[in-house]
mmCIF file of C-alpha atoms in Angstrom:
data_model
loop_
_atom_site.group_PDB
_atom_site.id
_atom_site.type_symbol
_atom_site.label_atom_id
_atom_site.label_comp_id
_atom_site.label_asym_id
_atom_site.label_seq_id
_atom_site.Cartn_x
_atom_site.Cartn_y
_atom_site.Cartn_z
ATOM 1 C CA MET Y 281 16.836 -6.652 40.691
ATOM 2 C CA SER Y 282 14.914 -6.022 37.647
ATOM 3 C CA GLN Y 283 14.430 -8.971 35.139
ATOM 4 C CA PRO Y 284 17.369 -8.337 31.849
ATOM 5 C CA LEU Y 285 15.662 -8.252 28.570
ATOM 6 C CA PRO Y 286 15.248 -11.223 26.370
ATOM 7 C CA SER Y 287 18.540 -11.496 24.375
ATOM 8 C CA PRO Y 288 18.048 -9.846 20.666
ATOM 9 C CA ALA Y 289 18.211 -13.596 18.769
ATOM 10 C CA PRO Y 290 16.013 -13.520 15.428
ATOM 11 C CA THR Y 291 12.968 -15.665 15.603
ATOM 12 C CA SER Y 292 13.913 -19.542 14.914
ATOM 13 C CA SER Y 293 12.590 -21.533 11.996
ATOM 14 C CA ALA Y 294 10.353 -23.540 14.211
ATOM 15 C CA GLU Y 295 8.962 -20.019 15.504
ATOM 16 C CA ARG Y 296 8.398 -18.624 12.110
ATOM 17 C CA ILE Y 297 5.247 -18.700 10.658
ATOM 18 C CA GLY Y 298 5.988 -19.809 6.853
ATOM 19 C CA THR Y 299 2.591 -18.429 5.525
ATOM 20 C CA LEU Y 300 3.421 -14.929 6.406
ATOM 21 C CA ASP Y 301 6.787 -14.996 5.425
ATOM 22 C CA PHE Y 302 5.145 -15.963 1.797
ATOM 23 C CA LEU Y 303 2.391 -13.479 2.096
ATOM 24 C CA ARG Y 304 5.064 -10.821 2.671
ATOM 25 C CA GLY Y 305 7.253 -11.808 -0.159
ATOM 26 C CA ILE Y 306 4.197 -11.695 -2.547
ATOM 27 C CA ALA Y 307 3.692 -8.146 -0.771
ATOM 28 C CA ILE Y 308 6.950 -6.667 -1.335
ATOM 29 C CA LEU Y 309 7.294 -7.991 -4.772
ATOM 30 C CA GLY Y 310 3.823 -6.632 -5.948
ATOM 31 C CA ILE Y 311 4.357 -3.261 -4.045
ATOM 32 C CA LEU Y 312 7.144 -2.182 -6.623
ATOM 33 C CA VAL Y 313 4.830 -2.480 -9.635
ATOM 34 C CA MET Y 314 3.007 0.750 -8.146
ATOM 35 C CA ASN Y 315 5.825 2.662 -6.264
ATOM 36 C CA ILE Y 316 7.762 2.726 -9.213
ATOM 37 C CA GLU Y 317 5.566 4.740 -11.221
ATOM 38 C CA SER Y 318 6.424 7.610 -8.523
ATOM 39 C CA PHE Y 319 10.040 7.570 -9.465
ATOM 40 C CA SER Y 320 9.300 7.471 -13.169
ATOM 41 C CA TYR Y 321 6.774 9.914 -13.875
ATOM 42 C CA PRO Y 322 5.853 13.436 -12.716
ATOM 43 C CA ASP Y 323 2.152 12.954 -12.347
ATOM 44 C CA PRO Y 324 2.320 8.645 -12.058
ATOM 45 C CA TRP Y 325 -1.605 8.917 -11.373
ATOM 46 C CA SER Y 326 -2.941 10.580 -14.283
ATOM 47 C CA PRO Y 327 -5.127 7.928 -16.645
ATOM 48 C CA PHE Y 328 -3.407 9.834 -19.801
ATOM 49 C CA LYS Y 329 -0.422 12.198 -19.276
ATOM 50 C CA ASN Y 330 2.746 10.259 -18.995
ATOM 51 C CA GLY Y 331 3.937 6.998 -20.151
ATOM 52 C CA PHE Y 332 1.537 6.457 -22.967
ATOM 53 C CA SER Y 333 3.348 5.923 -26.362
ATOM 54 C CA GLY Y 334 0.695 3.932 -27.912
ATOM 55 C CA PRO Y 335 -2.957 2.433 -27.349
ATOM 56 C CA GLU Y 336 -0.948 -0.535 -25.568
ATOM 57 C CA ASP Y 337 0.079 1.519 -22.846
ATOM 58 C CA HIS Y 338 -3.382 2.321 -21.915
ATOM 59 C CA THR Y 339 -4.162 -1.336 -21.793
ATOM 60 C CA VAL Y 340 -1.022 -1.798 -19.803
ATOM 61 C CA ARG Y 341 -2.185 0.855 -17.359
ATOM 62 C CA PHE Y 342 -5.528 -0.673 -16.984
ATOM 63 C CA TRP Y 343 -4.226 -4.315 -16.085
ATOM 64 C CA VAL Y 344 -1.997 -2.801 -13.795
ATOM 65 C CA TYR Y 345 -4.472 -0.724 -11.782
ATOM 66 C CA PHE Y 346 -7.087 -3.455 -12.270
ATOM 67 C CA LEU Y 347 -4.709 -6.050 -10.508
ATOM 68 C CA ALA Y 348 -2.240 -4.192 -8.721
ATOM 69 C CA GLN Y 349 -2.877 -0.193 -7.424
ATOM 70 C CA GLY Y 350 -2.945 -0.538 -3.890
ATOM 71 C CA LYS Y 351 -3.977 -4.013 -3.403
ATOM 72 C CA PHE Y 352 -0.014 -4.834 -2.377
ATOM 73 C CA PHE Y 353 -0.183 -2.071 -0.222
ATOM 74 C CA SER Y 354 -3.412 -3.421 1.257
ATOM 75 C CA MET Y 355 -1.697 -6.624 1.971
ATOM 76 C CA PHE Y 356 1.656 -5.232 3.252
ATOM 77 C CA THR Y 357 -0.434 -3.498 5.491
ATOM 78 C CA LEU Y 358 -2.535 -6.176 6.691
ATOM 79 C CA LEU Y 359 0.615 -8.382 7.154
ATOM 80 C CA PHE Y 360 2.094 -5.270 9.274
ATOM 81 C CA GLY Y 361 -0.672 -5.467 11.321
ATOM 82 C CA VAL Y 362 -0.223 -9.213 12.211
ATOM 83 C CA GLY Y 363 3.384 -8.897 12.845
ATOM 84 C CA PHE Y 364 3.086 -6.331 15.320
ATOM 85 C CA TYR Y 365 0.130 -8.389 16.879
ATOM 86 C CA VAL Y 366 2.435 -11.685 16.839
ATOM 87 C CA PHE Y 367 5.465 -9.743 18.106
ATOM 88 C CA LEU Y 368 3.644 -8.752 21.141
ATOM 89 C CA GLU Y 369 1.979 -11.941 21.632
ATOM 90 C CA ARG Y 370 5.168 -13.769 21.747
ATOM 91 C CA LEU Y 371 6.646 -10.825 24.519
ATOM 92 C CA GLU Y 372 3.643 -11.662 26.564
ATOM 93 C CA ALA Y 373 3.765 -15.127 26.322
ATOM 94 C CA LYS Y 374 7.431 -15.025 28.105
ATOM 95 C CA GLY Y 375 5.778 -13.221 31.379
ATOM 96 C CA LEU Y 376 7.656 -10.288 30.574
ATOM 97 C CA GLY Y 377 4.598 -8.184 32.081
ATOM 98 C CA LEU Y 378 4.764 -4.142 31.271
ATOM 99 C CA LYS Y 379 8.384 -5.079 29.836
ATOM 100 C CA ALA Y 380 6.305 -6.436 27.041
ATOM 101 C CA LEU Y 381 5.014 -3.013 26.373
ATOM 102 C CA ASP Y 382 8.346 -1.223 26.714
ATOM 103 C CA ILE Y 383 9.966 -3.668 23.899
ATOM 104 C CA TYR Y 384 6.817 -3.301 21.765
ATOM 105 C CA ALA Y 385 7.062 0.615 21.867
ATOM 106 C CA ARG Y 386 10.692 0.780 20.980
ATOM 107 C CA ARG Y 387 10.191 -1.308 18.126
ATOM 108 C CA LEU Y 388 7.841 1.185 16.888
ATOM 109 C CA LEU Y 389 9.892 4.038 17.893
ATOM 110 C CA TRP Y 390 12.844 2.462 15.587
ATOM 111 C CA LEU Y 391 10.414 1.382 12.789
ATOM 112 C CA PHE Y 392 9.513 5.320 12.668
ATOM 113 C CA VAL Y 393 13.203 6.456 12.732
ATOM 114 C CA ILE Y 394 13.964 3.689 9.766
ATOM 115 C CA GLY Y 395 11.175 5.381 7.828
ATOM 116 C CA VAL Y 396 12.083 8.920 8.554
ATOM 117 C CA ILE Y 397 15.446 8.305 7.278
ATOM 118 C CA HIS Y 398 14.052 6.599 4.610
ATOM 119 C CA ALA Y 399 11.683 9.413 3.671
ATOM 120 C CA TYR Y 400 14.249 12.034 3.867
ATOM 121 C CA MET Y 401 17.632 10.713 2.547
ATOM 122 C CA ILE Y 402 15.761 8.280 -0.284
ATOM 123 C CA TRP Y 403 12.009 8.207 -1.309
ATOM 124 C CA ASP Y 404 9.688 10.666 0.279
ATOM 125 C CA GLY Y 405 6.749 8.155 -0.444
ATOM 126 C CA ASP Y 406 8.106 6.081 2.330
ATOM 127 C CA VAL Y 407 5.178 4.318 4.215
ATOM 128 C CA LEU Y 408 6.859 2.997 7.594
ATOM 129 C CA TYR Y 409 6.584 5.624 9.891
ATOM 130 C CA HIS Y 410 3.090 5.872 8.960
ATOM 131 C CA TYR Y 411 3.076 2.217 10.195
ATOM 132 C CA ALA Y 412 4.822 3.043 13.317
ATOM 133 C CA VAL Y 413 2.212 5.571 14.627
ATOM 134 C CA CYS Y 414 -0.621 3.486 13.313
ATOM 135 C CA GLY Y 415 1.017 0.255 15.438
ATOM 136 C CA PHE Y 416 0.614 2.721 18.460
ATOM 137 C CA LEU Y 417 -2.924 3.219 17.980
ATOM 138 C CA ILE Y 418 -3.929 -0.308 17.171
ATOM 139 C CA PHE Y 419 -2.562 -1.504 20.724
ATOM 140 C CA PRO Y 420 -5.644 -1.238 22.633
ATOM 141 C CA PHE Y 421 -7.016 -4.227 20.089
ATOM 142 C CA ARG Y 422 -4.721 -6.650 21.043
ATOM 143 C CA SER Y 423 -7.423 -8.171 23.473
ATOM 144 C CA PHE Y 424 -10.473 -7.709 21.766
ATOM 145 C CA THR Y 425 -12.032 -10.686 20.570
ATOM 146 C CA ILE Y 426 -13.141 -11.156 16.970
ATOM 147 C CA ARG Y 427 -16.590 -10.280 17.486
ATOM 148 C CA GLN Y 428 -15.234 -7.015 19.080
ATOM 149 C CA LEU Y 429 -13.019 -6.454 16.361
ATOM 150 C CA LEU Y 430 -15.712 -6.646 13.802
ATOM 151 C CA MET Y 431 -17.830 -3.811 15.809
ATOM 152 C CA VAL Y 432 -14.289 -1.749 15.768
ATOM 153 C CA LEU Y 433 -14.305 -2.213 12.150
ATOM 154 C CA CYS Y 434 -17.785 -0.913 11.503
ATOM 155 C CA ILE Y 435 -16.625 2.787 12.792
ATOM 156 C CA PRO Y 436 -13.943 3.388 10.160
ATOM 157 C CA ILE Y 437 -15.695 1.927 7.440
ATOM 158 C CA ALA Y 438 -18.766 4.170 8.106
ATOM 159 C CA ILE Y 439 -16.504 6.959 8.384
ATOM 160 C CA LEU Y 440 -15.321 6.275 4.681
ATOM 161 C CA LEU Y 441 -18.649 5.295 3.511
ATOM 162 C CA PHE Y 442 -19.782 8.419 4.429
ATOM 163 C CA ASN Y 443 -16.920 10.778 3.456
ATOM 164 C CA ASP Y 444 -17.545 9.002 -0.225
ATOM 165 C CA TYR Y 445 -21.353 10.007 0.032
ATOM 166 C CA GLN Y 446 -20.593 13.531 0.615
ATOM 167 C CA ARG Y 447 -17.666 13.218 -2.485
ATOM 168 C CA THR Y 448 -20.467 12.095 -4.447
ATOM 169 C CA LEU Y 449 -23.312 14.534 -3.748
ATOM 170 C CA ARG Y 450 -20.700 17.420 -3.920
ATOM 171 C CA THR Y 451 -20.454 16.226 -7.644
ATOM 172 C CA GLN Y 452 -23.849 15.935 -8.189
ATOM 173 C CA ASN Y 453 -24.379 19.465 -6.820
ATOM 174 C CA SER Y 454 -21.503 20.541 -9.459
ATOM 175 C CA PHE Y 455 -23.292 18.792 -12.310
ATOM 176 C CA LEU Y 456 -26.908 20.590 -11.256
ATOM 177 C CA SER Y 457 -24.936 24.142 -10.933
ATOM 178 C CA TYR Y 458 -23.481 23.109 -14.526
ATOM 179 C CA GLU Y 459 -26.668 22.334 -15.842
ATOM 180 C CA LYS Y 460 -28.432 25.609 -14.262
ATOM 181 C CA ALA Y 461 -25.824 27.863 -15.558
ATOM 182 C CA ILE Y 462 -25.469 26.316 -19.138
ATOM 183 C CA GLU Y 463 -29.021 27.141 -19.689
ATOM 184 C CA LYS Y 464 -28.580 30.678 -19.922
ATOM 185 C CA SER Y 465 -26.932 32.808 -22.353
ATOM 186 C CA GLU Y 466 -23.593 33.725 -22.319
ATOM 187 C CA ASP Y 467 -24.741 37.675 -21.685
ATOM 188 C CA GLU Y 468 -26.833 36.610 -18.893
ATOM 189 C CA ARG Y 469 -24.272 34.700 -16.548
ATOM 190 C CA THR Y 470 -22.414 35.677 -13.835
ATOM 191 C CA ALA Y 471 -18.923 35.235 -13.464
ATOM 192 C CA ASP Y 472 -19.341 32.534 -10.998
ATOM 193 C CA GLU Y 473 -21.823 31.113 -13.289
ATOM 194 C CA GLN Y 474 -19.138 30.535 -15.863
ATOM 195 C CA ARG Y 475 -16.592 29.337 -13.323
ATOM 196 C CA THR Y 476 -18.395 26.523 -12.827
ATOM 197 C CA ILE Y 477 -19.143 25.916 -16.343
ATOM 198 C CA ASP Y 478 -15.520 26.038 -17.104
ATOM 199 C CA GLN Y 479 -14.686 23.581 -14.159
ATOM 200 C CA TRP Y 480 -17.175 21.410 -15.145
ATOM 201 C CA VAL Y 481 -16.107 21.434 -18.720
ATOM 202 C CA ARG Y 482 -12.664 20.660 -17.846
ATOM 203 C CA LYS Y 483 -13.339 17.897 -15.476
ATOM 204 C CA THR Y 484 -15.434 16.150 -18.192
ATOM 205 C CA THR Y 485 -13.066 16.625 -21.552
ATOM 206 C CA GLU Y 486 -10.721 13.735 -22.466
ATOM 207 C CA GLY Y 487 -7.363 14.367 -21.531
ATOM 208 C CA LYS Y 488 -4.190 13.977 -23.807
ATOM 209 C CA SER Y 489 -1.065 12.167 -23.420
ATOM 210 C CA GLU Y 490 2.010 14.378 -22.235
ATOM 211 C CA MET Y 491 4.716 11.754 -23.208
ATOM 212 C CA LYS Y 492 7.766 13.472 -23.267
ATOM 213 C CA VAL Y 493 10.818 14.096 -21.286
ATOM 214 C CA ASP Y 494 10.908 16.440 -18.667
ATOM 215 C CA GLU Y 495 13.754 17.716 -17.003
ATOM 216 C CA THR Y 496 15.028 14.986 -14.715
ATOM 217 C CA PRO Y 497 14.629 16.023 -11.322
ATOM 218 C CA ARG Y 498 16.950 15.773 -8.405
ATOM 219 C CA GLN Y 499 20.575 16.212 -10.132
ATOM 220 C CA THR Y 500 22.029 15.486 -6.819
ATOM 221 C CA LEU Y 501 21.767 13.958 -3.767
ATOM 222 C CA LEU Y 502 21.254 17.283 -1.855
ATOM 223 C CA GLU Y 503 18.609 18.455 -4.323
ATOM 224 C CA SER Y 504 16.890 15.046 -3.583
ATOM 225 C CA TRP Y 505 16.854 15.491 0.039
ATOM 226 C CA VAL Y 506 15.466 18.883 -0.195
ATOM 227 C CA ALA Y 507 12.644 17.833 -2.346
ATOM 228 C CA ASN Y 508 11.945 15.272 0.275
ATOM 229 C CA ALA Y 509 11.726 17.299 2.734
ATOM 230 C CA GLU Y 510 9.238 19.757 1.536
ATOM 231 C CA HIS Y 511 6.922 16.665 0.651
ATOM 232 C CA THR Y 512 7.506 14.648 4.195
ATOM 233 C CA ARG Y 513 7.075 17.613 6.673
ATOM 234 C CA VAL Y 514 7.805 14.891 9.614
ATOM 235 C CA HIS Y 515 9.635 18.193 11.027
ATOM 236 C CA LYS Y 516 6.251 19.930 10.714
ATOM 237 C CA GLY Y 517 4.386 17.317 12.783
ATOM 238 C CA ALA Y 518 2.955 15.517 10.047
ATOM 239 C CA ILE Y 519 3.666 12.134 11.485
ATOM 240 C CA LEU Y 520 1.392 10.053 9.322
ATOM 241 C CA TYR Y 521 -0.868 10.535 6.672
ATOM 242 C CA GLN Y 522 -4.031 11.170 7.453
ATOM 243 C CA GLY Y 523 -5.337 10.424 4.008
ATOM 244 C CA ILE Y 524 -5.056 6.847 4.462
ATOM 245 C CA LEU Y 525 -5.368 6.553 7.983
ATOM 246 C CA PHE Y 526 -8.439 5.037 7.964
ATOM 247 C CA ARG Y 527 -7.608 2.604 5.530
ATOM 248 C CA THR Y 528 -4.477 1.485 7.154
ATOM 249 C CA LEU Y 529 -6.295 1.267 10.640
ATOM 250 C CA ILE Y 530 -9.012 -1.402 8.686
ATOM 251 C CA MET Y 531 -6.262 -3.601 7.033
ATOM 252 C CA MET Y 532 -4.236 -3.747 10.532
ATOM 253 C CA ILE Y 533 -7.128 -4.307 12.484
ATOM 254 C CA LEU Y 534 -8.371 -7.043 9.961
ATOM 255 C CA GLY Y 535 -4.783 -8.786 10.062
ATOM 256 C CA ILE Y 536 -5.066 -9.270 13.757
ATOM 257 C CA LEU Y 537 -8.503 -10.376 13.355
ATOM 258 C CA LEU Y 538 -7.399 -13.204 10.787
ATOM 259 C CA TYR Y 539 -4.528 -13.928 12.979
ATOM 260 C CA LYS Y 540 -6.887 -14.575 15.741
ATOM 261 C CA SER Y 541 -9.181 -16.948 13.659
ATOM 262 C CA GLY Y 542 -6.070 -19.041 13.092
ATOM 263 C CA ILE Y 543 -5.962 -19.518 9.578
ATOM 264 C CA PHE Y 544 -2.366 -18.711 8.935
ATOM 265 C CA LYS Y 545 -1.705 -21.634 10.765
ATOM 266 C CA ASP Y 546 -3.893 -23.928 9.237
ATOM 267 C CA TYR Y 547 -6.641 -22.354 6.622
ATOM 268 C CA ARG Y 548 -8.827 -25.514 7.611
ATOM 269 C CA SER Y 549 -9.654 -23.777 10.861
ATOM 270 C CA ALA Y 550 -12.219 -21.605 9.070
ATOM 271 C CA ARG Y 551 -15.531 -23.316 7.736
ATOM 272 C CA TYR Y 552 -16.193 -22.861 4.215
ATOM 273 C CA TYR Y 553 -12.662 -21.462 3.767
ATOM 274 C CA TRP Y 554 -12.461 -21.946 0.133
ATOM 275 C CA PRO Y 555 -15.830 -21.064 -0.977
ATOM 276 C CA LEU Y 556 -15.930 -17.691 1.342
ATOM 277 C CA THR Y 557 -12.291 -17.087 -0.613
ATOM 278 C CA ILE Y 558 -13.567 -17.539 -4.051
ATOM 279 C CA THR Y 559 -16.500 -15.526 -3.347
ATOM 280 C CA ILE Y 560 -14.726 -12.465 -1.924
ATOM 281 C CA LEU Y 561 -12.018 -12.974 -4.958
ATOM 282 C CA ILE Y 562 -14.998 -13.034 -7.179
ATOM 283 C CA LEU Y 563 -16.629 -9.911 -5.765
ATOM 284 C CA ALA Y 564 -13.558 -8.012 -5.374
ATOM 285 C CA LEU Y 565 -12.619 -8.519 -9.148
ATOM 286 C CA VAL Y 566 -15.817 -7.439 -10.242
ATOM 287 C CA ILE Y 567 -15.675 -4.242 -8.306
ATOM 288 C CA ASN Y 568 -11.956 -3.360 -9.311
ATOM 289 C CA TYR Y 569 -12.687 -3.928 -12.839
ATOM 290 C CA HIS Y 570 -15.668 -1.862 -12.998
ATOM 291 C CA ARG Y 571 -13.705 0.874 -10.730
ATOM 292 C CA TYR Y 572 -10.442 0.934 -12.915
ATOM 293 C CA GLN Y 573 -12.318 0.369 -16.042
ATOM 294 C CA HIS Y 574 -13.824 3.849 -15.039
ATOM 295 C CA TRP Y 575 -10.611 5.597 -13.855
ATOM 296 C CA THR Y 576 -8.604 4.328 -16.986
ATOM 297 C CA TYR Y 577 -10.964 5.005 -19.925
ATOM 298 C CA ASP Y 578 -14.026 6.923 -18.543
ATOM 299 C CA TYR Y 579 -12.430 9.321 -16.157
ATOM 300 C CA TYR Y 580 -13.903 12.378 -17.482
ATOM 301 C CA HIS Y 581 -17.523 11.067 -16.892
ATOM 302 C CA PRO Y 582 -17.563 11.852 -12.984
ATOM 303 C CA VAL Y 583 -19.335 9.592 -10.748
ATOM 304 C CA THR Y 584 -22.795 11.136 -9.643
ATOM 305 C CA ASN Y 585 -24.413 7.711 -8.463
ATOM 306 C CA ILE Y 586 -24.134 7.418 -4.692
ATOM 307 C CA TRP Y 587 -24.171 3.434 -4.934
ATOM 308 C CA GLU Y 588 -21.621 3.655 -7.586
ATOM 309 C CA GLY Y 589 -19.687 5.872 -5.085
ATOM 310 C CA TRP Y 590 -19.702 3.519 -2.412
ATOM 311 C CA LEU Y 591 -18.833 0.683 -5.209
ATOM 312 C CA PHE Y 592 -15.487 2.381 -5.180
ATOM 313 C CA THR Y 593 -14.859 2.916 -1.625
ATOM 314 C CA PHE Y 594 -13.016 -0.321 -0.636
ATOM 315 C CA PRO Y 595 -11.826 -1.862 -4.077
ATOM 316 C CA LYS Y 596 -8.343 -1.990 -3.078
ATOM 317 C CA GLU Y 597 -8.941 -3.423 0.587
ATOM 318 C CA THR Y 598 -11.541 -6.027 -0.874
ATOM 319 C CA LEU Y 599 -8.745 -7.385 -3.812
ATOM 320 C CA GLY Y 600 -6.116 -7.112 -1.192
ATOM 321 C CA LEU Y 601 -8.234 -9.370 1.325
ATOM 322 C CA ALA Y 602 -8.745 -11.683 -1.164
ATOM 323 C CA TYR Y 603 -5.019 -12.115 -2.390
ATOM 324 C CA ILE Y 604 -4.358 -12.853 1.304
ATOM 325 C CA LEU Y 605 -6.960 -15.394 1.502
ATOM 326 C CA VAL Y 606 -6.052 -17.265 -1.845
ATOM 327 C CA PHE Y 607 -2.023 -17.156 -1.503
ATOM 328 C CA ASN Y 608 -2.878 -18.095 2.104
ATOM 329 C CA GLY Y 609 -4.597 -21.360 1.194
ATOM 330 C CA LEU Y 610 -2.474 -21.893 -2.009
ATOM 331 C CA TYR Y 611 0.677 -21.936 0.423
ATOM 332 C CA GLN Y 612 -0.797 -24.081 2.920
ATOM 333 C CA LYS Y 613 -2.088 -26.701 0.475
ATOM 334 C CA TRP Y 614 0.658 -27.282 -2.324
ATOM 335 C CA LEU Y 615 3.691 -24.842 -1.453
ATOM 336 C CA LYS Y 616 4.420 -25.369 2.524
ATOM 337 C CA ASN Y 617 6.634 -28.475 1.696
ATOM 338 C CA SER Y 618 8.536 -27.143 -1.034
ATOM 339 C CA LYS Y 619 12.190 -26.767 -0.340
ATOM 340 C CA PHE Y 620 12.752 -24.194 -2.760
ATOM 341 C CA LYS Y 621 10.986 -20.791 -1.110
ATOM 342 C CA ILE Y 622 12.375 -17.981 -2.869
ATOM 343 C CA ILE Y 623 9.180 -15.918 -2.382
ATOM 344 C CA SER Y 624 9.604 -16.469 1.452
ATOM 345 C CA THR Y 625 13.146 -15.543 1.425
ATOM 346 C CA ALA Y 626 12.079 -12.081 -0.008
ATOM 347 C CA GLY Y 627 9.582 -11.847 2.443
ATOM 348 C CA LYS Y 628 12.051 -12.837 5.606
ATOM 349 C CA MET Y 629 13.912 -9.489 4.277
ATOM 350 C CA ALA Y 630 10.922 -7.643 3.665
ATOM 351 C CA LEU Y 631 11.851 -4.203 5.268
ATOM 352 C CA THR Y 632 15.448 -4.783 3.669
ATOM 353 C CA ASN Y 633 13.813 -5.319 0.258
ATOM 354 C CA TYR Y 634 11.375 -2.366 0.657
ATOM 355 C CA ILE Y 635 14.064 0.081 1.044
ATOM 356 C CA PHE Y 636 16.541 -1.401 -1.546
ATOM 357 C CA GLN Y 637 13.627 -1.006 -3.994
ATOM 358 C CA SER Y 638 13.570 2.615 -3.313
ATOM 359 C CA ILE Y 639 17.426 2.692 -3.462
ATOM 360 C CA LEU Y 640 17.268 1.268 -6.764
ATOM 361 C CA CYS Y 641 14.439 3.126 -8.224
ATOM 362 C CA GLY Y 642 16.395 6.391 -7.575
ATOM 363 C CA LEU Y 643 19.497 5.241 -8.921
ATOM 364 C CA ILE Y 644 17.782 4.560 -12.251
ATOM 365 C CA PHE Y 645 15.268 7.135 -12.610
ATOM 366 C CA TYR Y 646 16.967 10.210 -10.785
ATOM 367 C CA GLY Y 647 19.409 12.871 -12.292
ATOM 368 C CA TYR Y 648 22.073 11.710 -9.595
ATOM 369 C CA GLY Y 649 21.593 8.364 -11.059
ATOM 370 C CA LEU Y 650 20.937 7.152 -14.669
ATOM 371 C CA GLY Y 651 18.566 10.223 -15.013
ATOM 372 C CA LYS Y 652 15.890 7.958 -16.768
ATOM 373 C CA TYR Y 653 12.732 9.696 -15.506
ATOM 374 C CA ASN Y 654 9.837 9.790 -17.621
ATOM 375 C CA GLU Y 655 11.493 8.031 -20.322
ATOM 376 C CA TYR Y 656 9.792 4.786 -20.510
ATOM 377 C CA SER Y 657 6.349 3.507 -21.704
ATOM 378 C CA ARG Y 658 4.011 1.756 -19.039
ATOM 379 C CA PHE Y 659 4.593 -1.277 -20.736
ATOM 380 C CA GLU Y 660 8.518 -0.749 -20.592
ATOM 381 C CA LEU Y 661 8.228 0.108 -16.691
ATOM 382 C CA LEU Y 662 6.868 -3.192 -16.316
ATOM 383 C CA LEU Y 663 10.129 -4.727 -17.565
ATOM 384 C CA ILE Y 664 11.956 -2.755 -15.057
ATOM 385 C CA VAL Y 665 9.767 -4.475 -12.520
ATOM 386 C CA VAL Y 666 10.806 -7.815 -13.438
ATOM 387 C CA MET Y 667 14.247 -6.661 -13.576
ATOM 388 C CA ILE Y 668 14.366 -5.625 -10.008
ATOM 389 C CA TRP Y 669 12.321 -8.863 -9.010
ATOM 390 C CA VAL Y 670 15.095 -10.748 -10.500
ATOM 391 C CA ILE Y 671 17.656 -9.018 -8.617
ATOM 392 C CA GLN Y 672 15.727 -8.555 -5.236
ATOM 393 C CA LEU Y 673 15.169 -12.581 -5.518
ATOM 394 C CA GLY Y 674 18.298 -13.676 -6.074
ATOM 395 C CA LEU Y 675 20.023 -11.428 -3.521
ATOM 396 C CA SER Y 676 17.590 -12.360 -1.070
ATOM 397 C CA TRP Y 677 18.384 -16.091 -1.740
ATOM 398 C CA TRP Y 678 21.921 -15.552 -1.249
ATOM 399 C CA TRP Y 679 21.671 -13.661 1.927
ATOM 400 C CA MET Y 680 19.202 -16.140 3.874
ATOM 401 C CA LYS Y 681 21.669 -18.577 2.630
ATOM 402 C CA ARG Y 682 24.237 -17.453 4.725
ATOM 403 C CA PHE Y 683 22.567 -15.256 7.483
ATOM 404 C CA SER Y 684 19.208 -15.904 9.442
ATOM 405 C CA GLN Y 685 17.831 -12.351 9.097
ATOM 406 C CA GLY Y 686 18.249 -9.210 6.495
ATOM 407 C CA PRO Y 687 20.503 -6.555 7.481
ATOM 408 C CA LEU Y 688 17.974 -3.951 8.316
ATOM 409 C CA GLU Y 689 15.835 -6.748 10.058
ATOM 410 C CA ARG Y 690 18.999 -7.816 12.130
ATOM 411 C CA ALA Y 691 19.268 -3.867 12.509
ATOM 412 C CA TRP Y 692 16.077 -2.930 13.654
ATOM 413 C CA ARG Y 693 15.550 -6.012 16.250
ATOM 414 C CA LYS Y 694 19.047 -5.078 17.622
ATOM 415 C CA LEU Y 695 17.902 -1.470 18.244
ATOM 416 C CA THR Y 696 14.671 -2.668 19.496
ATOM 417 C CA TYR Y 697 16.480 -4.725 22.471
ATOM 418 C CA LYS Y 698 19.425 -2.313 23.102
ATOM 419 C CA ALA Y 699 17.967 1.011 23.230
ATOM 420 C CA PHE Y 700 17.828 3.047 26.394
ATOM 421 C CA SER Y 701 19.400 -0.377 28.114
#
């Protein structure tokens, strides 16, 4: 007779790692700062087009991108890697053998399904189904030692550095072609040379703000679903984001490595924890300051220096790692015994809060809701972020006072253990 699957009881308070809940809370709140731009503006990544009603908005944009762009996503990704590993570790500790792999696979399958539903029905920027696929890819690394994980990390890091090397070389070649073409008179230039000049001029011309109210998209839910399907394309086989695959794997494997080091249970297990953390933080801040100063104010000066190109390869990941280390140490040193852990309650409901953020943003900005699309400046958008934070923290605290899990966390766990039984 086969051994029954474990009951779907939530992880007890004694089993939970408080630091991870706190870090998830920080990450899920911080990720909204960037995600909200995708709901609010037609071209959210542009350093000049939308949301700029005055000089102060360029300053706001710089600080938001300097401190937040990609950093909390990197934290979120790293913590998902930790979560996958911890889940599997606890299953294996129960002596389930191959059933542990079965349950792990079901968990990822249902995360994929939740992510796809989110992407098609609510927001096409969903990352959960991408995480689910990457969760399968990192499975073989669960038994690797820290040294082996470090060696594995060198592969995607080297690939991304090589890609940026090639990108910078292409920019150099474009500049050289421009210089060669511009030396000729207009009558002597070929059509290709004139096209080269025009392309370089466009790339090196400072843009102008387009702060205006575009036609509000997604007037109905059906229109929103159609737009989501055009971007998501899981139905066409695009089951992950190729452009961020290596970055995702780097942060997830790094999460496994940090968990194996023991710092999430006791940061003192790492020698020279604070000196290393402060060093990484300072280096990351310097790199990110240079990166986002360029992207905000000097974006029309293309990067043609190889070393500068490499400096810009991992700004998000380095500061995301620094945030993990800083907040991990601060929590264990000063906040661990606090009774009022409102950020940790948000972290315990990270999946629910992630989806809820998308629902709120859709209702605020899209036509089927309030239709405030492209109406707020960059500064005003931060006020909306704070408003959503207050709502989410309040609801998370209220819910966790009454229940042991968030609603989507509970559903996810039940589906994981009951599927195919």
